[in-house]
Amino acid sequence: MMLSPLFALALAQAQPALPMLGTLPRQQLPGRGCVAYLWTVQDQRFVAAADPARLRIMLDGAVTDLAAAEAETGGAGTLGFAGSTRYAANGLTATLAMTIAQRETLQDGAIVSDATLRITRDGQDEIVVPVGGLVGCAPASR
């Protein structure tokens, strides 16, 4: 069965657009507290910077900051981060679930050994991106 080109175009336009996660520009280390810097597992693109209160991503070509809306620690958090945090703003929700592993060989930070970033826009599909990275913290006084 062959679809007419106009029908195929109308069908394609009726599909909700997937959020497009882009590469963030370089970010600064925090002046206080800690920030998780996250790269995609698949192609190693820098896609997110998160702290306990805010998530920064590049979505559809624009840097987007989302405020923390809900955190689930399931116990004590690591370096101020919950095991899963939901961030939201303007019909956009992002849930970051991550495992942070502290190592004696890392000073002022830790490794994000396992994480997923789930991004949903109201009325559209969602994407789930496996990520990993590092947590960088403001230097502790020694």
PDB file of C-alpha atoms in Angstrom:
ATOM      1  CA  MET A   1       0.000   0.000   0.000  1.00  0.00           C
ATOM      2  CA  MET A   2       1.404   3.402  -0.935  1.00  0.00           C
ATOM      3  CA  LEU A   3       0.626   6.600   0.975  1.00  0.00           C
ATOM      4  CA  SER A   4       0.131   9.823  -0.882  1.00  0.00           C
ATOM      5  CA  PRO A   5       2.926  12.342  -0.195  1.00  0.00           C
ATOM      6  CA  LEU A   6       0.473  14.847   1.359  1.00  0.00           C
ATOM      7  CA  PHE A   7      -0.974  12.216   3.679  1.00  0.00           C
ATOM      8  CA  ALA A   8       2.517  11.086   4.722  1.00  0.00           C
ATOM      9  CA  LEU A   9       3.504  14.716   5.437  1.00  0.00           C
ATOM     10  CA  ALA A  10       0.339  15.312   7.486  1.00  0.00           C
ATOM     11  CA  LEU A  11       0.962  12.117   9.461  1.00  0.00           C
ATOM     12  CA  ALA A  12       4.567  13.131  10.187  1.00  0.00           C
ATOM     13  CA  GLN A  13       3.459  16.579  11.380  1.00  0.00           C
ATOM     14  CA  ALA A  14       0.807  15.057  13.656  1.00  0.00           C
ATOM     15  CA  GLN A  15       3.456  13.085  15.587  1.00  0.00           C
ATOM     16  CA  PRO A  16       4.678  14.833  18.741  1.00  0.00           C
ATOM     17  CA  ALA A  17       8.258  16.010  18.436  1.00  0.00           C
ATOM     18  CA  LEU A  18      10.884  14.364  20.578  1.00  0.00           C
ATOM     19  CA  PRO A  19      12.845  16.726  22.782  1.00  0.00           C
ATOM     20  CA  MET A  20      16.308  17.176  21.225  1.00  0.00           C
ATOM     21  CA  LEU A  21      19.088  17.087  23.813  1.00  0.00           C
ATOM     22  CA  GLY A  22      22.118  19.073  22.653  1.00  0.00           C
ATOM     23  CA  THR A  23      25.677  19.607  23.840  1.00  0.00           C
ATOM     24  CA  LEU A  24      26.189  22.170  26.611  1.00  0.00           C
ATOM     25  CA  PRO A  25      28.986  24.710  26.429  1.00  0.00           C
ATOM     26  CA  ARG A  26      31.771  24.578  29.023  1.00  0.00           C
ATOM     27  CA  GLN A  27      30.505  25.173  32.578  1.00  0.00           C
ATOM     28  CA  GLN A  28      32.333  26.637  35.576  1.00  0.00           C
ATOM     29  CA  LEU A  29      33.211  24.712  38.704  1.00  0.00           C
ATOM     30  CA  PRO A  30      30.954  25.753  41.579  1.00  0.00           C
ATOM     31  CA  GLY A  31      31.956  28.491  44.003  1.00  0.00           C
ATOM     32  CA  ARG A  32      30.292  26.459  46.750  1.00  0.00           C
ATOM     33  CA  GLY A  33      28.600  23.083  46.931  1.00  0.00           C
ATOM     34  CA  CYS A  34      28.829  20.440  44.197  1.00  0.00           C
ATOM     35  CA  VAL A  35      27.761  20.052  40.555  1.00  0.00           C
ATOM     36  CA  ALA A  36      27.377  16.814  38.573  1.00  0.00           C
ATOM     37  CA  TYR A  37      28.747  17.116  35.020  1.00  0.00           C
ATOM     38  CA  LEU A  38      27.144  14.478  32.816  1.00  0.00           C
ATOM     39  CA  TRP A  39      28.037  13.020  29.411  1.00  0.00           C
ATOM     40  CA  THR A  40      26.039  10.624  27.244  1.00  0.00           C
ATOM     41  CA  VAL A  41      27.232   7.033  27.472  1.00  0.00           C
ATOM     42  CA  GLN A  42      26.724   6.468  23.753  1.00  0.00           C
ATOM     43  CA  ASP A  43      28.699   9.321  22.175  1.00  0.00           C
ATOM     44  CA  GLN A  44      30.333  11.128  25.144  1.00  0.00           C
ATOM     45  CA  ARG A  45      28.580  14.498  24.586  1.00  0.00           C
ATOM     46  CA  PHE A  46      28.406  16.866  27.575  1.00  0.00           C
ATOM     47  CA  VAL A  47      24.630  17.188  28.033  1.00  0.00           C
ATOM     48  CA  ALA A  48      23.837  18.199  31.622  1.00  0.00           C
ATOM     49  CA  ALA A  49      25.085  20.029  34.692  1.00  0.00           C
ATOM     50  CA  ALA A  50      23.094  19.390  37.850  1.00  0.00           C
ATOM     51  CA  ASP A  51      23.219  20.521  41.426  1.00  0.00           C
ATOM     52  CA  PRO A  52      20.696  19.651  44.128  1.00  0.00           C
ATOM     53  CA  ALA A  53      18.587  22.737  43.251  1.00  0.00           C
ATOM     54  CA  ARG A  54      18.935  23.063  39.451  1.00  0.00           C
ATOM     55  CA  LEU A  55      19.494  21.106  36.241  1.00  0.00           C
ATOM     56  CA  ARG A  56      20.975  22.777  33.157  1.00  0.00           C
ATOM     57  CA  ILE A  57      20.541  21.161  29.730  1.00  0.00           C
ATOM     58  CA  MET A  58      20.649  22.250  26.087  1.00  0.00           C
ATOM     59  CA  LEU A  59      17.192  21.500  24.716  1.00  0.00           C
ATOM     60  CA  ASP A  60      16.205  22.222  21.121  1.00  0.00           C
ATOM     61  CA  GLY A  61      19.202  24.549  20.752  1.00  0.00           C
ATOM     62  CA  ALA A  62      18.629  26.634  23.889  1.00  0.00           C
ATOM     63  CA  VAL A  63      20.248  26.400  27.329  1.00  0.00           C
ATOM     64  CA  THR A  64      17.436  25.508  29.724  1.00  0.00           C
ATOM     65  CA  ASP A  65      17.522  25.645  33.526  1.00  0.00           C
ATOM     66  CA  LEU A  66      15.013  23.609  35.516  1.00  0.00           C
ATOM     67  CA  ALA A  67      14.428  23.983  39.251  1.00  0.00           C
ATOM     68  CA  ALA A  68      14.363  20.960  41.545  1.00  0.00           C
ATOM     69  CA  ALA A  69      10.770  19.975  42.300  1.00  0.00           C
ATOM     70  CA  GLU A  70      11.124  16.702  44.206  1.00  0.00           C
ATOM     71  CA  ALA A  71      13.959  14.526  45.514  1.00  0.00           C
ATOM     72  CA  GLU A  72      13.951  10.894  46.601  1.00  0.00           C
ATOM     73  CA  THR A  73      16.971   9.980  48.660  1.00  0.00           C
ATOM     74  CA  GLY A  74      16.081   6.454  49.743  1.00  0.00           C
ATOM     75  CA  GLY A  75      18.527   7.129  52.573  1.00  0.00           C
ATOM     76  CA  ALA A  76      21.297   9.651  52.970  1.00  0.00           C
ATOM     77  CA  GLY A  77      22.304  11.560  49.856  1.00  0.00           C
ATOM     78  CA  THR A  78      25.859  11.766  48.544  1.00  0.00           C
ATOM     79  CA  LEU A  79      27.536  15.194  48.345  1.00  0.00           C
ATOM     80  CA  GLY A  80      24.111  16.810  48.727  1.00  0.00           C
ATOM     81  CA  PHE A  81      22.517  14.872  45.838  1.00  0.00           C
ATOM     82  CA  ALA A  82      19.492  12.594  46.121  1.00  0.00           C
ATOM     83  CA  GLY A  83      19.383   9.224  44.385  1.00  0.00           C
ATOM     84  CA  SER A  84      16.665  10.618  42.110  1.00  0.00           C
ATOM     85  CA  THR A  85      15.627  14.235  41.583  1.00  0.00           C
ATOM     86  CA  ARG A  86      12.781  15.587  39.467  1.00  0.00           C
ATOM     87  CA  TYR A  87      13.376  19.044  37.970  1.00  0.00           C
ATOM     88  CA  ALA A  88      10.596  21.025  36.256  1.00  0.00           C
ATOM     89  CA  ALA A  89       9.684  24.317  34.565  1.00  0.00           C
ATOM     90  CA  ASN A  90       7.208  25.504  31.902  1.00  0.00           C
ATOM     91  CA  GLY A  91       5.700  22.112  31.000  1.00  0.00           C
ATOM     92  CA  LEU A  92       9.102  20.407  30.914  1.00  0.00           C
ATOM     93  CA  THR A  93      10.115  17.714  33.406  1.00  0.00           C
ATOM     94  CA  ALA A  94      13.508  16.058  33.764  1.00  0.00           C
ATOM     95  CA  THR A  95      14.245  13.256  36.191  1.00  0.00           C
ATOM     96  CA  LEU A  96      17.859  12.501  37.015  1.00  0.00           C
ATOM     97  CA  ALA A  97      18.560   9.208  38.777  1.00  0.00           C
ATOM     98  CA  MET A  98      22.213   8.627  39.589  1.00  0.00           C
ATOM     99  CA  THR A  99      24.646   6.629  41.644  1.00  0.00           C
ATOM    100  CA  ILE A 100      27.604   8.604  42.991  1.00  0.00           C
ATOM    101  CA  ALA A 101      30.747   6.747  44.027  1.00  0.00           C
ATOM    102  CA  GLN A 102      33.278   8.539  46.203  1.00  0.00           C
ATOM    103  CA  ARG A 103      36.888   7.409  45.845  1.00  0.00           C
ATOM    104  CA  GLU A 104      39.918   8.144  47.991  1.00  0.00           C
ATOM    105  CA  THR A 105      41.829   9.067  44.840  1.00  0.00           C
ATOM    106  CA  LEU A 106      39.414  11.906  44.000  1.00  0.00           C
ATOM    107  CA  GLN A 107      39.707  15.137  45.910  1.00  0.00           C
ATOM    108  CA  ASP A 108      36.729  17.553  45.965  1.00  0.00           C
ATOM    109  CA  GLY A 109      34.508  15.308  43.871  1.00  0.00           C
ATOM    110  CA  ALA A 110      33.259  11.864  42.953  1.00  0.00           C
ATOM    111  CA  ILE A 111      32.314   9.663  40.000  1.00  0.00           C
ATOM    112  CA  VAL A 112      28.779   9.339  38.647  1.00  0.00           C
ATOM    113  CA  SER A 113      29.048   5.634  37.912  1.00  0.00           C
ATOM    114  CA  ASP A 114      25.505   5.032  36.696  1.00  0.00           C
ATOM    115  CA  ALA A 115      22.768   7.500  35.755  1.00  0.00           C
ATOM    116  CA  THR A 116      19.759   8.140  33.539  1.00  0.00           C
ATOM    117  CA  LEU A 117      18.230  11.418  32.457  1.00  0.00           C
ATOM    118  CA  ARG A 118      14.519  11.245  31.529  1.00  0.00           C
ATOM    119  CA  ILE A 119      13.119  14.323  29.759  1.00  0.00           C
ATOM    120  CA  THR A 120       9.386  14.823  29.174  1.00  0.00           C
ATOM    121  CA  ARG A 121       7.508  17.733  27.655  1.00  0.00           C
ATOM    122  CA  ASP A 122       3.764  17.995  28.316  1.00  0.00           C
ATOM    123  CA  GLY A 123       1.815  16.353  25.490  1.00  0.00           C
ATOM    124  CA  GLN A 124       4.934  14.979  23.789  1.00  0.00           C
ATOM    125  CA  ASP A 125       7.072  11.883  23.882  1.00  0.00           C
ATOM    126  CA  GLU A 126       9.850  11.500  26.382  1.00  0.00           C
ATOM    127  CA  ILE A 127      13.466  10.544  25.941  1.00  0.00           C
ATOM    128  CA  VAL A 128      15.630   8.537  28.321  1.00  0.00           C
ATOM    129  CA  VAL A 129      19.375   9.054  28.019  1.00  0.00           C
ATOM    130  CA  PRO A 130      21.981   6.934  29.841  1.00  0.00           C
ATOM    131  CA  VAL A 131      24.641   9.289  31.236  1.00  0.00           C
ATOM    132  CA  GLY A 132      27.695   9.192  33.458  1.00  0.00           C
ATOM    133  CA  GLY A 133      30.262  11.683  34.624  1.00  0.00           C
ATOM    134  CA  LEU A 134      31.910  13.442  37.511  1.00  0.00           C
ATOM    135  CA  VAL A 135      30.840  15.498  40.486  1.00  0.00           C
ATOM    136  CA  GLY A 136      33.003  18.558  41.087  1.00  0.00           C
ATOM    137  CA  CYS A 137      32.813  20.369  44.411  1.00  0.00           C
ATOM    138  CA  ALA A 138      34.121  23.703  45.603  1.00  0.00           C
ATOM    139  CA  PRO A 139      37.463  23.075  47.341  1.00  0.00           C
ATOM    140  CA  ALA A 140      37.131  22.321  51.017  1.00  0.00           C
ATOM    141  CA  SER A 141      39.334  24.340  53.336  1.00  0.00           C
ATOM    142  CA  ARG A 142      42.324  22.269  54.318  1.00  0.00           C
TER     143      ARG A 142
END
